[in-house]
Coordinates of C-alpha atoms in Angstrom, one line a residue:
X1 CA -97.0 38.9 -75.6
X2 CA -95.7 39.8 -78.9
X3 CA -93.1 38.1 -81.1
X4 CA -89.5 38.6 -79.8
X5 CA -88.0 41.3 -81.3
X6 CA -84.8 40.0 -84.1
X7 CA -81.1 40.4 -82.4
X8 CA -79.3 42.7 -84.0
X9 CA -76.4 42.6 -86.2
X10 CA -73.1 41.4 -84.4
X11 CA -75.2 40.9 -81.1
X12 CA -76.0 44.2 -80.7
X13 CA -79.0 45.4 -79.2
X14 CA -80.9 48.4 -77.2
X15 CA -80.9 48.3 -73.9
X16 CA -82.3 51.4 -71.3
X17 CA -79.9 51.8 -68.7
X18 CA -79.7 54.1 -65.8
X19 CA -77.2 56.1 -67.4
X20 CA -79.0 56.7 -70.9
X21 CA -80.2 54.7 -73.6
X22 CA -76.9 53.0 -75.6
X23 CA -76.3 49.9 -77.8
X24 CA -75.5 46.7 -76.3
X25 CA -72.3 44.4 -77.2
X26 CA -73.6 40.1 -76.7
X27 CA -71.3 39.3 -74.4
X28 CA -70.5 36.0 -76.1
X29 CA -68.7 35.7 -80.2
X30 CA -71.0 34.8 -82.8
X31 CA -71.2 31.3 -83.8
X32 CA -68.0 30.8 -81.4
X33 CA -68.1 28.0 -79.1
X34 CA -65.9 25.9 -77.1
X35 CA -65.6 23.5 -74.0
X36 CA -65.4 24.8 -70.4
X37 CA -62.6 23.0 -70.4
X38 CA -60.9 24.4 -73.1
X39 CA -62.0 28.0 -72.0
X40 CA -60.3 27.5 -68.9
X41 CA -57.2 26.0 -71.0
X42 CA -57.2 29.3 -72.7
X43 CA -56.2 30.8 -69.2
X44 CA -53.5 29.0 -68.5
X45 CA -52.1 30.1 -71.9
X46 CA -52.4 33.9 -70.7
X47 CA -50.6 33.0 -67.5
X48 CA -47.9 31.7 -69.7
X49 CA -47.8 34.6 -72.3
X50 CA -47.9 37.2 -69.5
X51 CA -45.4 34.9 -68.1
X52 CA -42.8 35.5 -71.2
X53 CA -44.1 39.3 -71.2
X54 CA -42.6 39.4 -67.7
X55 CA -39.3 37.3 -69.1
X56 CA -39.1 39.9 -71.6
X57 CA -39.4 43.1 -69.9
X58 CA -37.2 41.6 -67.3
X59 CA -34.3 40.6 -69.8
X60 CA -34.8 44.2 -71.5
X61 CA -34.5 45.5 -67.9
X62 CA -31.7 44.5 -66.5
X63 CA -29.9 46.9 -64.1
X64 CA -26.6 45.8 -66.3
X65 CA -27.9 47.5 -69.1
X66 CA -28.1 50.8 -67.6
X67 CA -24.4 50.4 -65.8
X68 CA -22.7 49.3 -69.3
X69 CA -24.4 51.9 -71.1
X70 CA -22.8 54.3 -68.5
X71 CA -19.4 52.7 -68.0
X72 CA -18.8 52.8 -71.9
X73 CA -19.7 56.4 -72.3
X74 CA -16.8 57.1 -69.4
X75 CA -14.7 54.4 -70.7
X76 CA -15.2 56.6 -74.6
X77 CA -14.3 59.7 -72.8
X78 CA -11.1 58.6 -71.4
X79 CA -10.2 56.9 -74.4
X80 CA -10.4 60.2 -75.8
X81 CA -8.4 61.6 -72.9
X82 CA -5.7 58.7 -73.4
X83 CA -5.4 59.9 -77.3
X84 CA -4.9 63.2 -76.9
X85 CA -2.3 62.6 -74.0
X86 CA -0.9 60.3 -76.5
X87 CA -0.3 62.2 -79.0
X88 CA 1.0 65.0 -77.0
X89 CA 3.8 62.6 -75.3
X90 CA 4.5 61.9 -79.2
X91 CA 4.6 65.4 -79.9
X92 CA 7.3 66.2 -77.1
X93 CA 9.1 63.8 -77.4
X94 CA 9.6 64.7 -81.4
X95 CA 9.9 68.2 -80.0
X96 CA 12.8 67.0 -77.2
X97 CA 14.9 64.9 -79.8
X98 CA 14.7 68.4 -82.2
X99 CA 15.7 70.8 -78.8
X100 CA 18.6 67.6 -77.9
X101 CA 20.0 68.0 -81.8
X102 CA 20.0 71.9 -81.4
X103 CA 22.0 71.4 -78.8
X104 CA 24.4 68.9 -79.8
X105 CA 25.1 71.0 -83.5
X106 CA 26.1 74.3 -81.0
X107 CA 28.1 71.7 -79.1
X108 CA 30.4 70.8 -81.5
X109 CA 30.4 73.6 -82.9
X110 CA 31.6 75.3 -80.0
X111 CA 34.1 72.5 -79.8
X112 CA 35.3 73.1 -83.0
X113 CA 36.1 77.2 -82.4
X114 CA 37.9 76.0 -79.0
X115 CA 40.4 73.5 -80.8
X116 CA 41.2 76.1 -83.3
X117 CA 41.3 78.7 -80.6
X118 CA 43.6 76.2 -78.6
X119 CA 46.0 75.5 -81.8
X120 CA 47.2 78.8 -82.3
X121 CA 46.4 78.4 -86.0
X122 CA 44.5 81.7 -85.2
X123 CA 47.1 84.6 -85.0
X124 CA 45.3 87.9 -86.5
X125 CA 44.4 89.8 -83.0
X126 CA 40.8 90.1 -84.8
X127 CA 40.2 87.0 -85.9
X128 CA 40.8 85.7 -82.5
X129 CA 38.4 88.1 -81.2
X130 CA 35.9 87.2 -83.4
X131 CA 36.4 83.6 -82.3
X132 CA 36.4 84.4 -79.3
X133 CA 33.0 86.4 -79.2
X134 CA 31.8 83.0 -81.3
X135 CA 32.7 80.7 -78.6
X136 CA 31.1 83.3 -76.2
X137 CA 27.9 83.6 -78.2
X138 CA 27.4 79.8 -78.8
X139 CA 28.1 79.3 -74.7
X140 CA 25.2 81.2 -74.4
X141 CA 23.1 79.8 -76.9
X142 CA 24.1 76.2 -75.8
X143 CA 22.4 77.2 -72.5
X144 CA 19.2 78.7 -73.7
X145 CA 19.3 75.4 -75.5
X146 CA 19.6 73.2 -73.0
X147 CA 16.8 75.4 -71.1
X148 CA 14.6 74.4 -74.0
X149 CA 15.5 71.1 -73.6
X150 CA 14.8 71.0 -70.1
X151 CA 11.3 72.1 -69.8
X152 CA 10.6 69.9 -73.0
X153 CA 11.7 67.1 -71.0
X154 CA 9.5 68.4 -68.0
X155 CA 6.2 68.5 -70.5
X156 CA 6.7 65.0 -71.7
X157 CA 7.0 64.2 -68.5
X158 CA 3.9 65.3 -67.6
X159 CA 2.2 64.1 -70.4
X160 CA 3.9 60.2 -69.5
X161 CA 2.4 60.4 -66.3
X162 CA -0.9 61.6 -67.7
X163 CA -0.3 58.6 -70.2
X164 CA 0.1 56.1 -67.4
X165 CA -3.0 57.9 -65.1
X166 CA -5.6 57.3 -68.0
X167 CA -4.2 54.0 -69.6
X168 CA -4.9 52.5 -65.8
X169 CA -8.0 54.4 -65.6
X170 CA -8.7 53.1 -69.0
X171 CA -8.0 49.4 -68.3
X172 CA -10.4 49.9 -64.6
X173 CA -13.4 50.7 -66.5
X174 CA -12.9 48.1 -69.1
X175 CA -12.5 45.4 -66.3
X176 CA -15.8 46.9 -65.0
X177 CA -17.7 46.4 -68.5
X178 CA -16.5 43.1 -68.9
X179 CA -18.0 42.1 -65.4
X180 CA -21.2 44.0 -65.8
X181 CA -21.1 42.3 -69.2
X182 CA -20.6 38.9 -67.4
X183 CA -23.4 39.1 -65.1
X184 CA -25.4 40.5 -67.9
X185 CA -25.1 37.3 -69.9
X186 CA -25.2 35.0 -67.3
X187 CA -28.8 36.8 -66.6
X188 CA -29.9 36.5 -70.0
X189 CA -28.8 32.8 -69.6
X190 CA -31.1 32.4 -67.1
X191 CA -33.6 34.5 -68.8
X192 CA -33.6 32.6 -72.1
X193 CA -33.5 28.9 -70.1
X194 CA -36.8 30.1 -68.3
X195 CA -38.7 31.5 -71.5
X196 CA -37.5 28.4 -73.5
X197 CA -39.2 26.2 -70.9
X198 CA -42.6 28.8 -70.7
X199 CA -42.4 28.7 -74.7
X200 CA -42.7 24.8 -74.5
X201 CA -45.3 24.2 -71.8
X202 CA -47.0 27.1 -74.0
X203 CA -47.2 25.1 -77.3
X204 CA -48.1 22.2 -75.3
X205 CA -51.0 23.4 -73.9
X206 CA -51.8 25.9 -77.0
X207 CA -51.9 22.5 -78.9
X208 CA -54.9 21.1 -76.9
X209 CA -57.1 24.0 -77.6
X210 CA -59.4 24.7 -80.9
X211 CA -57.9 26.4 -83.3
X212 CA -60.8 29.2 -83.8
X213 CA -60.6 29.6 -79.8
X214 CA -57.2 30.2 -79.9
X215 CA -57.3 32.2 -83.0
X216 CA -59.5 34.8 -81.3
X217 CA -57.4 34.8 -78.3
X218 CA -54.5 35.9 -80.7
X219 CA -56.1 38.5 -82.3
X220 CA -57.4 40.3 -79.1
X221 CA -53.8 39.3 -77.2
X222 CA -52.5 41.7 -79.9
X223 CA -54.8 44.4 -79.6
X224 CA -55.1 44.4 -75.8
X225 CA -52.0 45.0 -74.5
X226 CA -51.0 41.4 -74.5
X227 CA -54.0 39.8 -72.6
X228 CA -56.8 38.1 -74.3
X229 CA -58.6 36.4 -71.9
X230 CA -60.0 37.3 -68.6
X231 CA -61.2 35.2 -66.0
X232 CA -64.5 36.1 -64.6
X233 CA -64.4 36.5 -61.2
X234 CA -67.1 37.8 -58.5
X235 CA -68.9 39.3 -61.3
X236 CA -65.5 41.5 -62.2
X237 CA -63.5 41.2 -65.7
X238 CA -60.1 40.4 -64.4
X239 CA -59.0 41.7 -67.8
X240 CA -60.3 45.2 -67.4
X241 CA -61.3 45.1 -63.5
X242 CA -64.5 46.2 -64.4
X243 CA -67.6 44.6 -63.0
X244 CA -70.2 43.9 -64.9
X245 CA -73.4 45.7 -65.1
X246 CA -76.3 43.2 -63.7
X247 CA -78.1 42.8 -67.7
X248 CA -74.7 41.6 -69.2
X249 CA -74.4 39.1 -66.0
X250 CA -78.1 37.8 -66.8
X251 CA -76.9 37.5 -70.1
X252 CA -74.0 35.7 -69.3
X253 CA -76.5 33.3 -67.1
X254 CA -78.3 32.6 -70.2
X255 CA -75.2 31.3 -71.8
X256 CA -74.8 28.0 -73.1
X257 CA -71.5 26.6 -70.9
X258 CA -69.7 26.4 -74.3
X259 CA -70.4 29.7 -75.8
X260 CA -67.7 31.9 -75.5
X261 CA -68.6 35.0 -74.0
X262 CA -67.0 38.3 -74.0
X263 CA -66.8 41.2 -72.1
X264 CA -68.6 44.0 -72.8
X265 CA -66.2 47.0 -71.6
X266 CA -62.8 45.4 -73.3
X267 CA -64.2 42.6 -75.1
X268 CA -61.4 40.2 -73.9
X269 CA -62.5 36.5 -73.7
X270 CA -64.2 36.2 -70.5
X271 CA -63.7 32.7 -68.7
X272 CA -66.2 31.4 -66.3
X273 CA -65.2 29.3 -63.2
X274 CA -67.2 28.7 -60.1
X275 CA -65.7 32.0 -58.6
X276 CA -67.9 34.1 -61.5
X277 CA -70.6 35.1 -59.0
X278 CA -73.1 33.9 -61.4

């Protein structure tokens, strides 16, 4: 036998496999090691964070959000509605008390002619013919008036009832918002009790483990889609649900019980328990 060939940087190293000749990860971190125990620690910590990944998503998830969001874009819409009806009951109103004044100026005018028409002040045959044809003229002019008037009266009348429609429309949808708001917070109530209590029994347990362990658990949490460590079960990574080819398992074998190992497809921290398949 010759002298065994140097491992390679990182724990890297040949290895022929049936697919083709490719460089091979060591499933375990350099220089890295830590209890079984402490390993197996490590897993209840990513039950926990996937735990408050669930909390989270759950909290940003809400059915609530997706009903307020839609009940405030109707309740915008007939606010708008409400304003513009608004402003156009302000608008005939302004326009009614101008049509009411037009008519009240012919009025008395008219009233006027007829007392001096009804004195006998007015004796010239013409002059009282031109009164006459004045009185006449503002009759008439007093009614197209008052016609004015009228289907003023009828447009703001409309636009009242169109006031009261949306302003009860208005005030539904904001009762709806403030119980879908309600039940909102009292979910994130509930929400934030639970993930205070997970966030506790987290730092309790995160406490108890190495600091390097849990470093590198950190690290490949945040670059793996929130999961660091995997347990190692039936010769599977439950991180990537890969299994693993039969060298890296026989390298696993080989494995001191407190070396961290890793796997080679994902390189999450993979835990071993008696339900490996080693």
């Amino acid at each position: 036998m010759g002298p065994a060939r140097p491992r390679l940087e990182d724990g890297h190293r040949p290895l022929d496999r049936a697919r083709g000749l490719r460089h091979f990860r060591s499933p375990w971190s350099p220089e890295l090691n830590a209890a079984p125990a402490d390993q197996i620690r490590l897993l209840d910590v990513q039950d926990l964070d996937v735990r408050l990944q669930q909390l989270a998503h759950k909290r940003k998830s809400l059915p609530e959000h997706a009903e307020i969001e839609s009940l405030t874009k109707d309740h915008t819409q007939l606010r708008d509605l409400l304003v513009a009806a608004q402003t156009e009951e302000s608008d005939t109103a302004r326009e009614q008390t101008k049509a009411e004044q037009d008519v009240d100026q012919v009025r008395q005018r008219a009233a006027r002619d007829q007392q001096r028409l009804d004195s006998g002040a007015v004796t010239s045959p013409k002059d009282l013919e031109n009164l006459q044809r004045e009185i006449t003229s503002l009759a008439k002019r007093q009614g197209d008036l008052e016609d004015v008037v009228l289907e003023v009266m009828e447009r703001r009348e409309s636009a009242q009832e169109r006031v009261a429609e949306l302003t009860e429309r208005v005030t539904s949808v904001q009762s709806k918002i403030d119980d879908a708001t309600a039940r909102r917070d009292a979910a994130f109530e509930q929400i934030d009790g639970e993930v205070a209590t997970v966030t506790k029994e987290r730092e309790v347990v995160a406490g108890s483990i190495p600091e390097d362990l849990l470093k590198l658990y950190d690290k490949l949490r945040g670059q793996q889609g929130g999961v660091g460590a995997a347990k190692l079960y039936a010769r599977s990574c439950q991180g990537c649900r890969q299994e693993l080819a039969i060298t890296e398992l026989a390298e696993i074998r080989k494995a001191a019980p407190d070396t961290v190992v890793r796997c080679e497809n994902c390189r999450r921290i993979l835990v071993r328990t008696s339900e490996s398949g080693l």
